mmCIF file of C-alpha atoms and ligand atoms in Angstrom:
data_model
loop_
_atom_site.group_PDB
_atom_site.id
_atom_site.type_symbol
_atom_site.label_atom_id
_atom_site.label_comp_id
_atom_site.label_asym_id
_atom_site.label_seq_id
_atom_site.Cartn_x
_atom_site.Cartn_y
_atom_site.Cartn_z
ATOM 1 C CA MET Z 11 -47.926 33.507 18.281
ATOM 2 C CA ALA Z 12 -44.345 32.337 18.390
ATOM 3 C CA HIS Z 13 -42.095 32.437 15.371
ATOM 4 C CA ILE Z 14 -41.603 28.836 14.146
ATOM 5 C CA ILE Z 15 -37.920 28.031 13.688
ATOM 6 C CA ASP Z 16 -37.895 25.883 10.567
ATOM 7 C CA GLY Z 17 -35.033 23.443 11.148
ATOM 8 C CA LYS Z 18 -35.948 21.422 8.080
ATOM 9 C CA ALA Z 19 -35.534 24.395 5.726
ATOM 10 C CA TYR Z 20 -32.323 25.446 7.442
ATOM 11 C CA ALA Z 21 -30.889 21.920 7.299
ATOM 12 C CA THR Z 22 -31.715 21.670 3.587
ATOM 13 C CA ARG Z 23 -29.759 24.833 2.851
ATOM 14 C CA LEU Z 24 -26.887 23.740 5.058
ATOM 15 C CA ARG Z 25 -26.683 20.382 3.243
ATOM 16 C CA GLU Z 26 -26.714 22.144 -0.146
ATOM 17 C CA GLU Z 27 -23.876 24.403 0.978
ATOM 18 C CA ILE Z 28 -21.933 21.379 2.272
ATOM 19 C CA GLY Z 29 -22.474 19.701 -1.134
ATOM 20 C CA ARG Z 30 -21.000 22.781 -2.877
ATOM 21 C CA GLN Z 31 -17.961 22.706 -0.586
ATOM 22 C CA VAL Z 32 -17.504 18.954 -1.158
ATOM 23 C CA ARG Z 33 -17.475 19.520 -4.929
ATOM 24 C CA LYS Z 34 -14.843 22.244 -4.465
ATOM 25 C CA LEU Z 35 -12.693 19.897 -2.376
ATOM 26 C CA ARG Z 36 -12.943 17.174 -4.991
ATOM 27 C CA GLU Z 37 -12.118 19.503 -7.882
ATOM 28 C CA HIS Z 38 -9.428 21.734 -6.307
ATOM 29 C CA ASP Z 39 -7.836 19.505 -3.691
ATOM 30 C CA LEU Z 40 -8.598 16.056 -5.176
ATOM 31 C CA VAL Z 41 -10.034 14.936 -1.837
ATOM 32 C CA THR Z 42 -13.441 13.244 -1.377
ATOM 33 C CA PRO Z 43 -14.717 13.328 2.212
ATOM 34 C CA GLY Z 44 -15.492 9.773 3.352
ATOM 35 C CA LEU Z 45 -17.994 8.808 6.048
ATOM 36 C CA ALA Z 46 -18.020 5.286 7.524
ATOM 37 C CA VAL Z 47 -21.119 4.226 9.446
ATOM 38 C CA ILE Z 48 -21.165 1.046 11.539
ATOM 39 C CA LEU Z 49 -24.433 -0.571 12.581
ATOM 40 C CA VAL Z 50 -24.472 -3.516 14.975
ATOM 41 C CA GLY Z 51 -27.686 -5.558 15.036
ATOM 42 C CA GLU Z 52 -31.039 -4.935 13.400
ATOM 43 C CA ASP Z 53 -32.813 -2.391 15.587
ATOM 44 C CA PRO Z 54 -35.424 -0.887 13.199
ATOM 45 C CA ALA Z 55 -34.963 2.739 14.368
ATOM 46 C CA SER Z 56 -31.154 2.458 14.104
ATOM 47 C CA GLN Z 57 -31.484 0.973 10.600
ATOM 48 C CA ILE Z 58 -33.529 4.005 9.507
ATOM 49 C CA TYR Z 59 -31.023 6.462 11.061
ATOM 50 C CA VAL Z 60 -28.081 4.718 9.388
ATOM 51 C CA ARG Z 61 -29.807 4.602 6.009
ATOM 52 C CA ASN Z 62 -30.670 8.325 6.232
ATOM 53 C CA LYS Z 63 -27.126 9.255 7.208
ATOM 54 C CA ALA Z 64 -25.599 7.233 4.373
ATOM 55 C CA ASN Z 65 -28.109 8.569 1.806
ATOM 56 C CA GLN Z 66 -27.566 12.183 2.809
ATOM 57 C CA ALA Z 67 -23.780 11.724 2.709
ATOM 58 C CA ARG Z 68 -24.098 10.407 -0.857
ATOM 59 C CA GLU Z 69 -26.422 13.284 -1.802
ATOM 60 C CA ALA Z 70 -23.728 15.689 -0.576
ATOM 61 C CA GLU Z 71 -21.336 13.787 -2.910
ATOM 62 C CA MET Z 72 -19.296 12.321 -0.073
ATOM 63 C CA ALA Z 73 -18.044 8.740 -0.174
ATOM 64 C CA SER Z 74 -20.206 6.640 2.122
ATOM 65 C CA PHE Z 75 -19.139 3.298 3.603
ATOM 66 C CA GLU Z 76 -21.643 1.164 5.517
ATOM 67 C CA TYR Z 77 -20.728 -1.754 7.774
ATOM 68 C CA ARG Z 78 -23.491 -3.973 9.163
ATOM 69 C CA LEU Z 79 -22.437 -6.392 11.880
ATOM 70 C CA ALA Z 80 -24.504 -9.119 13.520
ATOM 71 C CA TYR Z 81 -26.066 -8.375 16.937
ATOM 72 C CA GLY Z 82 -23.824 -11.011 18.548
ATOM 73 C CA VAL Z 83 -20.562 -9.699 17.064
ATOM 74 C CA PRO Z 84 -17.615 -10.096 19.465
ATOM 75 C CA GLN Z 85 -16.252 -6.779 20.748
ATOM 76 C CA ALA Z 86 -12.767 -7.601 19.406
ATOM 77 C CA GLN Z 87 -14.123 -7.824 15.852
ATOM 78 C CA LEU Z 88 -15.775 -4.405 16.122
ATOM 79 C CA LEU Z 89 -12.578 -2.885 17.552
ATOM 80 C CA GLU Z 90 -10.575 -4.431 14.694
ATOM 81 C CA LEU Z 91 -12.899 -2.828 12.133
ATOM 82 C CA ILE Z 92 -12.557 0.576 13.848
ATOM 83 C CA GLU Z 93 -8.769 0.262 13.807
ATOM 84 C CA ARG Z 94 -8.851 -0.545 10.090
ATOM 85 C CA LEU Z 95 -11.019 2.534 9.434
ATOM 86 C CA ASN Z 96 -8.743 4.655 11.643
ATOM 87 C CA GLN Z 97 -5.875 3.779 9.263
ATOM 88 C CA ASP Z 98 -7.883 4.103 6.020
ATOM 89 C CA PRO Z 99 -7.060 7.415 4.267
ATOM 90 C CA ALA Z 100 -10.367 7.302 2.307
ATOM 91 C CA VAL Z 101 -12.308 7.473 5.598
ATOM 92 C CA HIS Z 102 -12.380 10.860 7.336
ATOM 93 C CA GLY Z 103 -15.262 10.295 9.729
ATOM 94 C CA ILE Z 104 -16.337 7.189 11.670
ATOM 95 C CA LEU Z 105 -19.716 6.803 13.316
ATOM 96 C CA VAL Z 106 -20.818 3.827 15.400
ATOM 97 C CA GLN Z 107 -24.610 3.845 15.740
ATOM 98 C CA LEU Z 108 -25.690 3.592 19.393
ATOM 99 C CA PRO Z 109 -27.027 1.750 21.326
ATOM 100 C CA LEU Z 110 -24.691 -1.259 21.171
ATOM 101 C CA PRO Z 111 -25.522 -4.801 22.358
ATOM 102 C CA PRO Z 112 -24.602 -5.830 25.910
ATOM 103 C CA GLN Z 113 -21.424 -7.809 25.062
ATOM 104 C CA VAL Z 114 -19.889 -4.597 23.673
ATOM 105 C CA ASP Z 115 -18.521 -1.891 25.975
ATOM 106 C CA ALA Z 116 -19.718 1.344 24.304
ATOM 107 C CA GLU Z 117 -17.133 3.460 26.122
ATOM 108 C CA ARG Z 118 -14.298 1.246 24.877
ATOM 109 C CA VAL Z 119 -15.649 1.491 21.327
ATOM 110 C CA ILE Z 120 -15.951 5.296 21.438
ATOM 111 C CA ASN Z 121 -12.452 5.576 22.875
ATOM 112 C CA ALA Z 122 -11.076 3.411 20.038
ATOM 113 C CA ILE Z 123 -12.121 5.893 17.326
ATOM 114 C CA ARG Z 124 -9.320 8.255 16.317
ATOM 115 C CA PRO Z 125 -10.325 11.629 17.839
ATOM 116 C CA ASP Z 126 -9.892 13.495 14.540
ATOM 117 C CA LYS Z 127 -12.253 10.975 12.843
ATOM 118 C CA ASP Z 128 -14.774 11.001 15.723
ATOM 119 C CA ILE Z 129 -17.460 12.980 13.876
ATOM 120 C CA ASP Z 130 -19.989 12.291 16.664
ATOM 121 C CA GLY Z 131 -17.738 14.235 19.068
ATOM 122 C CA PHE Z 132 -18.100 11.621 21.844
ATOM 123 C CA HIS Z 133 -14.392 10.766 22.335
ATOM 124 C CA PRO Z 134 -13.047 12.104 25.684
ATOM 125 C CA ILE Z 135 -10.507 14.264 23.797
ATOM 126 C CA ASN Z 136 -13.306 16.039 21.926
ATOM 127 C CA VAL Z 137 -15.438 16.257 25.085
ATOM 128 C CA GLY Z 138 -12.460 17.815 26.889
ATOM 129 C CA LYS Z 139 -11.824 20.295 24.102
ATOM 130 C CA LEU Z 140 -15.440 21.444 24.189
ATOM 131 C CA GLY Z 141 -15.224 21.840 27.980
ATOM 132 C CA THR Z 142 -12.067 23.952 27.729
ATOM 133 C CA GLY Z 143 -13.193 26.027 24.744
ATOM 134 C CA GLY Z 144 -10.760 24.237 22.363
ATOM 135 C CA GLN Z 145 -11.193 23.339 18.695
ATOM 136 C CA GLY Z 146 -12.545 19.784 18.863
ATOM 137 C CA ILE Z 147 -15.429 18.059 17.115
ATOM 138 C CA VAL Z 148 -18.794 19.024 18.622
ATOM 139 C CA PRO Z 149 -21.663 16.483 18.951
ATOM 140 C CA CYS Z 150 -24.141 16.896 16.092
ATOM 141 C CA THR Z 151 -27.446 17.466 17.901
ATOM 142 C CA PRO Z 152 -26.243 20.250 20.227
ATOM 143 C CA LEU Z 153 -24.311 21.805 17.323
ATOM 144 C CA GLY Z 154 -27.528 21.889 15.296
ATOM 145 C CA CYS Z 155 -29.395 23.479 18.232
ATOM 146 C CA LEU Z 156 -26.688 26.109 18.594
ATOM 147 C CA MET Z 157 -26.882 26.999 14.895
ATOM 148 C CA LEU Z 158 -30.640 27.465 15.078
ATOM 149 C CA LEU Z 159 -30.237 29.626 18.198
ATOM 150 C CA LYS Z 160 -27.500 31.771 16.671
ATOM 151 C CA HIS Z 161 -29.451 32.172 13.495
ATOM 152 C CA HIS Z 162 -32.498 33.329 15.407
ATOM 153 C CA LEU Z 163 -30.927 35.314 18.254
ATOM 154 C CA GLY Z 164 -27.495 36.412 17.058
ATOM 155 C CA ASP Z 165 -25.514 37.464 20.128
ATOM 156 C CA MET Z 166 -26.605 35.441 23.159
ATOM 157 C CA SER Z 167 -24.228 36.851 25.751
ATOM 158 C CA GLY Z 168 -25.764 37.439 29.160
ATOM 159 C CA LEU Z 169 -28.990 35.561 28.375
ATOM 160 C CA HIS Z 170 -30.289 32.992 30.855
ATOM 161 C CA ALA Z 171 -30.226 29.551 29.218
ATOM 162 C CA LEU Z 172 -31.806 26.468 30.724
ATOM 163 C CA VAL Z 173 -30.864 23.023 29.455
ATOM 164 C CA LEU Z 174 -33.315 20.314 30.498
ATOM 165 C CA GLY Z 175 -31.448 16.983 30.521
ATOM 166 C CA ARG Z 176 -27.836 16.143 31.310
ATOM 167 C CA SER Z 177 -26.944 13.327 28.890
ATOM 168 C CA ASN Z 178 -23.434 13.124 27.433
ATOM 169 C CA ILE Z 179 -24.935 13.219 23.948
ATOM 170 C CA VAL Z 180 -27.154 16.298 24.223
ATOM 171 C CA GLY Z 181 -27.557 18.045 27.597
ATOM 172 C CA LYS Z 182 -23.947 18.419 28.779
ATOM 173 C CA PRO Z 183 -22.401 19.452 25.439
ATOM 174 C CA MET Z 184 -25.327 21.843 24.876
ATOM 175 C CA ALA Z 185 -24.647 23.517 28.214
ATOM 176 C CA ASN Z 186 -20.955 23.893 27.319
ATOM 177 C CA LEU Z 187 -21.787 25.409 23.935
ATOM 178 C CA LEU Z 188 -24.120 27.949 25.549
ATOM 179 C CA LEU Z 189 -21.477 28.773 28.155
ATOM 180 C CA ASN Z 190 -18.997 29.377 25.319
ATOM 181 C CA GLU Z 191 -21.587 31.819 23.899
ATOM 182 C CA HIS Z 192 -21.480 33.686 27.254
ATOM 183 C CA CYS Z 193 -24.951 32.642 28.413
ATOM 184 C CA THR Z 194 -25.714 32.185 32.102
ATOM 185 C CA VAL Z 195 -26.411 28.450 32.040
ATOM 186 C CA THR Z 196 -28.518 26.212 34.264
ATOM 187 C CA ILE Z 197 -28.757 22.448 33.748
ATOM 188 C CA ALA Z 198 -31.873 20.762 35.145
ATOM 189 C CA HIS Z 199 -32.445 17.002 35.268
ATOM 190 C CA SER Z 200 -34.588 14.269 36.772
ATOM 191 C CA ARG Z 201 -33.631 15.243 40.348
ATOM 192 C CA SER Z 202 -34.084 19.003 39.957
ATOM 193 C CA ARG Z 203 -36.669 20.324 42.405
ATOM 194 C CA ASP Z 204 -38.679 23.063 40.706
ATOM 195 C CA LEU Z 205 -38.545 22.822 36.930
ATOM 196 C CA GLN Z 206 -41.296 25.370 36.507
ATOM 197 C CA ALA Z 207 -39.335 28.058 38.373
ATOM 198 C CA GLU Z 208 -36.199 27.222 36.356
ATOM 199 C CA CYS Z 209 -38.140 27.483 33.084
ATOM 200 C CA ARG Z 210 -39.687 30.779 34.103
ATOM 201 C CA ARG Z 211 -36.221 32.411 34.339
ATOM 202 C CA ALA Z 212 -34.979 31.148 30.974
ATOM 203 C CA ASP Z 213 -34.582 33.385 27.923
ATOM 204 C CA ILE Z 214 -33.442 30.240 26.099
ATOM 205 C CA LEU Z 215 -34.826 26.783 26.851
ATOM 206 C CA VAL Z 216 -33.323 23.650 25.321
ATOM 207 C CA ALA Z 217 -35.386 20.596 26.258
ATOM 208 C CA ALA Z 218 -33.645 17.200 25.862
ATOM 209 C CA VAL Z 219 -35.448 14.893 28.250
ATOM 210 C CA GLY Z 220 -37.503 12.316 26.351
ATOM 211 C CA ARG Z 221 -40.816 12.958 28.185
ATOM 212 C CA ALA Z 222 -43.761 13.836 25.945
ATOM 213 C CA ARG Z 223 -44.985 17.427 26.468
ATOM 214 C CA LEU Z 224 -43.282 17.739 29.877
ATOM 215 C CA VAL Z 225 -43.094 21.545 29.595
ATOM 216 C CA PRO Z 226 -46.451 23.349 29.252
ATOM 217 C CA GLY Z 227 -46.664 26.869 27.872
ATOM 218 C CA HIS Z 228 -47.447 28.498 31.216
ATOM 219 C CA TRP Z 229 -44.016 27.438 32.580
ATOM 220 C CA LEU Z 230 -42.226 29.585 29.977
ATOM 221 C CA LYS Z 231 -40.951 33.118 30.226
ATOM 222 C CA PRO Z 232 -42.962 35.161 27.694
ATOM 223 C CA GLY Z 233 -40.882 35.690 24.559
ATOM 224 C CA ALA Z 234 -38.423 32.875 25.340
ATOM 225 C CA THR Z 235 -36.671 30.989 22.531
ATOM 226 C CA VAL Z 236 -37.477 27.278 22.815
ATOM 227 C CA ILE Z 237 -35.462 24.494 21.186
ATOM 228 C CA ASP Z 238 -37.219 21.155 21.558
ATOM 229 C CA VAL Z 239 -34.841 18.208 21.104
ATOM 230 C CA GLY Z 240 -37.221 15.543 22.431
ATOM 231 C CA ILE Z 241 -38.619 12.881 20.123
ATOM 232 C CA ASN Z 242 -41.436 10.962 21.789
ATOM 233 C CA ARG Z 243 -43.744 8.491 20.094
ATOM 234 C CA ILE Z 244 -47.272 8.616 21.521
ATOM 235 C CA GLU Z 245 -50.718 7.269 20.651
ATOM 236 C CA GLU Z 246 -53.352 9.987 20.423
ATOM 237 C CA ASP Z 247 -56.832 9.927 18.882
ATOM 238 C CA ASP Z 248 -56.020 6.400 17.675
ATOM 239 C CA GLN Z 249 -53.008 7.699 15.785
ATOM 240 C CA ALA Z 250 -49.276 7.311 16.303
ATOM 241 C CA ARG Z 251 -47.667 10.746 16.683
ATOM 242 C CA LEU Z 252 -44.213 12.206 17.268
ATOM 243 C CA VAL Z 253 -44.166 14.958 19.891
ATOM 244 C CA GLY Z 254 -41.463 16.900 21.681
ATOM 245 C CA ASP Z 255 -40.679 17.516 25.350
ATOM 246 C CA VAL Z 256 -42.522 20.837 25.132
ATOM 247 C CA ASP Z 257 -46.270 21.135 24.656
ATOM 248 C CA PHE Z 258 -46.139 22.879 21.292
ATOM 249 C CA ALA Z 259 -49.770 24.094 21.238
ATOM 250 C CA SER Z 260 -49.602 26.008 24.535
ATOM 251 C CA ALA Z 261 -45.904 26.942 24.287
ATOM 252 C CA SER Z 262 -46.309 28.599 20.913
ATOM 253 C CA THR Z 263 -48.738 31.115 22.463
ATOM 254 C CA VAL Z 264 -46.112 32.219 25.045
ATOM 255 C CA ALA Z 265 -42.668 31.700 23.476
ATOM 256 C CA GLY Z 266 -41.083 34.211 21.119
ATOM 257 C CA ALA Z 267 -39.783 31.403 18.899
ATOM 258 C CA ILE Z 268 -39.993 27.617 18.976
ATOM 259 C CA THR Z 269 -38.812 24.594 16.994
ATOM 260 C CA PRO Z 270 -41.497 22.103 15.932
ATOM 261 C CA VAL Z 271 -41.277 18.320 16.373
ATOM 262 C CA PRO Z 272 -40.811 16.904 13.814
ATOM 263 C CA GLY Z 273 -39.070 19.375 11.499
ATOM 264 C CA GLY Z 274 -36.961 21.270 14.044
ATOM 265 C CA VAL Z 275 -33.796 19.839 15.567
ATOM 266 C CA GLY Z 276 -33.980 16.378 13.929
ATOM 267 C CA PRO Z 277 -32.994 17.410 10.378
ATOM 268 C CA MET Z 278 -30.177 19.564 11.781
ATOM 269 C CA THR Z 279 -28.546 16.552 13.452
ATOM 270 C CA ILE Z 280 -27.765 14.777 10.166
ATOM 271 C CA ALA Z 281 -26.760 18.021 8.441
ATOM 272 C CA CYS Z 282 -24.270 18.623 11.277
ATOM 273 C CA LEU Z 283 -22.916 15.091 10.893
ATOM 274 C CA LEU Z 284 -22.045 15.979 7.287
ATOM 275 C CA LEU Z 285 -20.612 19.306 8.439
ATOM 276 C CA ASN Z 286 -18.392 17.511 10.983
ATOM 277 C CA THR Z 287 -17.248 15.056 8.281
ATOM 278 C CA LEU Z 288 -16.335 17.960 6.002
ATOM 279 C CA GLU Z 289 -14.485 19.706 8.815
ATOM 280 C CA ALA Z 290 -12.631 16.495 9.775
ATOM 281 C CA THR Z 291 -11.590 16.029 6.124
ATOM 282 C CA CYS Z 292 -10.243 19.579 5.916
ATOM 283 C CA ARG Z 293 -8.262 19.162 9.144
ATOM 284 C CA GLN Z 294 -6.800 15.799 8.119
ATOM 285 C CA HIS Z 295 -5.592 17.313 4.839
ATOM 286 C CA GLY Z 296 -4.447 20.652 6.286
ATOM 287 C CA ILE Z 297 -7.053 22.515 4.199
ATOM 288 C CA ALA Z 298 -8.672 25.648 5.659
ATOM 289 C CA PHE Z 299 -12.268 24.900 6.691
ATOM 290 C CA PRO Z 300 -14.650 27.255 4.846
ATOM 291 C CA ALA Z 301 -15.355 29.457 7.861
ATOM 292 C CA GLY Z 302 -18.347 31.216 6.304
ATOM 293 C CA ILE Z 303 -20.203 27.993 5.543
ATOM 294 C CA MET Z 304 -22.904 28.554 8.158
ATOM 295 C CA GLN Z 305 -23.483 32.132 7.028
ATOM 296 C CA SER Z 306 -23.604 30.997 3.383
ATOM 297 C CA ALA Z 307 -26.236 28.447 4.325
ATOM 298 C CA TRP Z 308 -28.278 31.153 6.021
ATOM 299 C CA GLY Z 309 -28.081 33.255 2.874
ATOM 300 C CA ASN Z 310 -28.387 37.018 2.777
ATOM 301 C CA ASP Z 311 -31.911 37.131 4.125
ATOM 302 C CA ALA Z 312 -31.821 38.146 7.770
ATOM 303 C CA CYS Z 313 -34.265 35.425 8.739
ATOM 304 C CA LEU Z 314 -34.841 32.272 6.731
ATOM 305 C CA ASP Z 315 -37.747 30.919 8.738
HETATM 306 P P1 NAD A 4 -31.244 10.501 27.960
HETATM 307 O O1 NAD A 4 -32.307 9.548 28.361
HETATM 308 O O2 NAD A 4 -29.830 10.037 27.843
HETATM 309 O O3 NAD A 4 -31.256 11.731 28.979
HETATM 310 C C1 NAD A 4 -32.459 12.303 29.425
HETATM 311 C C2 NAD A 4 -32.167 13.357 30.462
HETATM 312 O O4 NAD A 4 -33.394 13.894 30.907
HETATM 313 C C3 NAD A 4 -31.453 12.826 31.692
HETATM 314 O O5 NAD A 4 -30.334 13.636 31.940
HETATM 315 C C4 NAD A 4 -32.463 12.957 32.837
HETATM 316 O O6 NAD A 4 -31.875 13.414 34.034
HETATM 317 C C5 NAD A 4 -33.400 14.014 32.320
HETATM 318 N N1 NAD A 4 -34.785 13.786 32.777
HETATM 319 C C6 NAD A 4 -35.510 12.643 32.726
HETATM 320 N N2 NAD A 4 -36.733 12.833 33.249
HETATM 321 C C7 NAD A 4 -36.783 14.127 33.635
HETATM 322 C C8 NAD A 4 -37.781 14.932 34.239
HETATM 323 N N3 NAD A 4 -38.981 14.447 34.534
HETATM 324 N N4 NAD A 4 -37.483 16.211 34.500
HETATM 325 C C9 NAD A 4 -36.270 16.732 34.189
HETATM 326 N N5 NAD A 4 -35.284 16.018 33.597
HETATM 327 C C10 NAD A 4 -35.549 14.733 33.332
HETATM 328 O O7 NAD A 4 -31.757 11.141 26.593
HETATM 329 P P2 NAD A 4 -30.971 11.930 25.418
HETATM 330 O O8 NAD A 4 -30.196 10.961 24.609
HETATM 331 O O9 NAD A 4 -30.307 13.140 25.963
HETATM 332 O O10 NAD A 4 -32.235 12.381 24.545
HETATM 333 C C11 NAD A 4 -33.233 13.221 25.074
HETATM 334 C C12 NAD A 4 -34.368 13.347 24.077
HETATM 335 O O11 NAD A 4 -33.863 13.922 22.875
HETATM 336 C C13 NAD A 4 -35.001 12.013 23.650
HETATM 337 O O12 NAD A 4 -36.369 12.230 23.384
HETATM 338 C C14 NAD A 4 -34.281 11.685 22.352
HETATM 339 O O13 NAD A 4 -35.063 10.874 21.486
HETATM 340 C C15 NAD A 4 -34.111 13.071 21.774
HETATM 341 N N6 NAD A 4 -32.975 13.187 20.840
HETATM 342 C C16 NAD A 4 -33.241 13.800 19.668
HETATM 343 C C17 NAD A 4 -32.220 13.975 18.761
HETATM 344 C C18 NAD A 4 -32.518 14.684 17.475
HETATM 345 O O14 NAD A 4 -31.757 14.589 16.536
HETATM 346 N N7 NAD A 4 -33.609 15.451 17.406
HETATM 347 C C19 NAD A 4 -30.929 13.527 19.034
HETATM 348 C C20 NAD A 4 -30.682 12.936 20.277
HETATM 349 C C21 NAD A 4 -31.727 12.774 21.177
#
């Protein structure tokens, strides 16, 4: 049976370590990292995400600022708010919860966020830095996946990695991160011809598609490390369930290690948002980022999960 990569436990330790570093910043450097979250409209899932992000920021002793705008808000008003937050020294990270309503051009909004406060890592400057191996801000979900992979595998150079999905938020940055780790990277997507053959070659599989249980166990290379990003709500046996893009039951008999859904990548995404806010704060104040923070979160035990 595959080793279960416990993202929830890892994220908890990472958040605790971030909290310790935040306290140090407040006491030694008199700086409190500040996270501003903007929600437009009343989408129930987005409201839950925003509440969780704000709560976890507060738990890590960061300052948390929430802005809730009506669904019909004019684009100019949203851009004005972003500009105000760009100038506000108490705000080190700005997050605009997606999706946005149709009257708002999401690209324009993302581009309006100051790149060093863009803790989602979606601004073209940060995207470009990731693509050229520079020191930008990395999108939270792929960063969380990379941490779990590094924790489990250590050196990944030369391994075959397959990324299923090519979104700007997950698939493409994930592929760049794996390339920076010296993997041989393939990106597959909705028009790829033979997903099974691609999966069969992969030592590392990151699935970010949004199709419930698309990948069955018999597609996998035995011993592969599987990171399942997908979150799919299905009805089964008269019950609502959350499942990933990989069929966990069959995959866990073939893979060497696998993340569960829920409890795998999801908790890492918010922890990485806090990590990016901490890093942005350090950069804006010219303070050295605590480089060992990931290792400290892993602790001395070789394998947490
Ligand atoms: P998206 O819809 O933007 O992109 C999906 C990608 O999958 C596309 O590139 C498409 O080409 C590809 N695809 C679609 N059908 C396919 C098929 N049959 N075969 C191969 N490729 C196919 O989605 P996204 O924003 O990248 O999110 C992907 C999944 O990850 C969703 O389930 C989403 O809910 C989840 N997600 C989870 C987290 C988290 O924190 N755990 C964060 C972001 C997204």
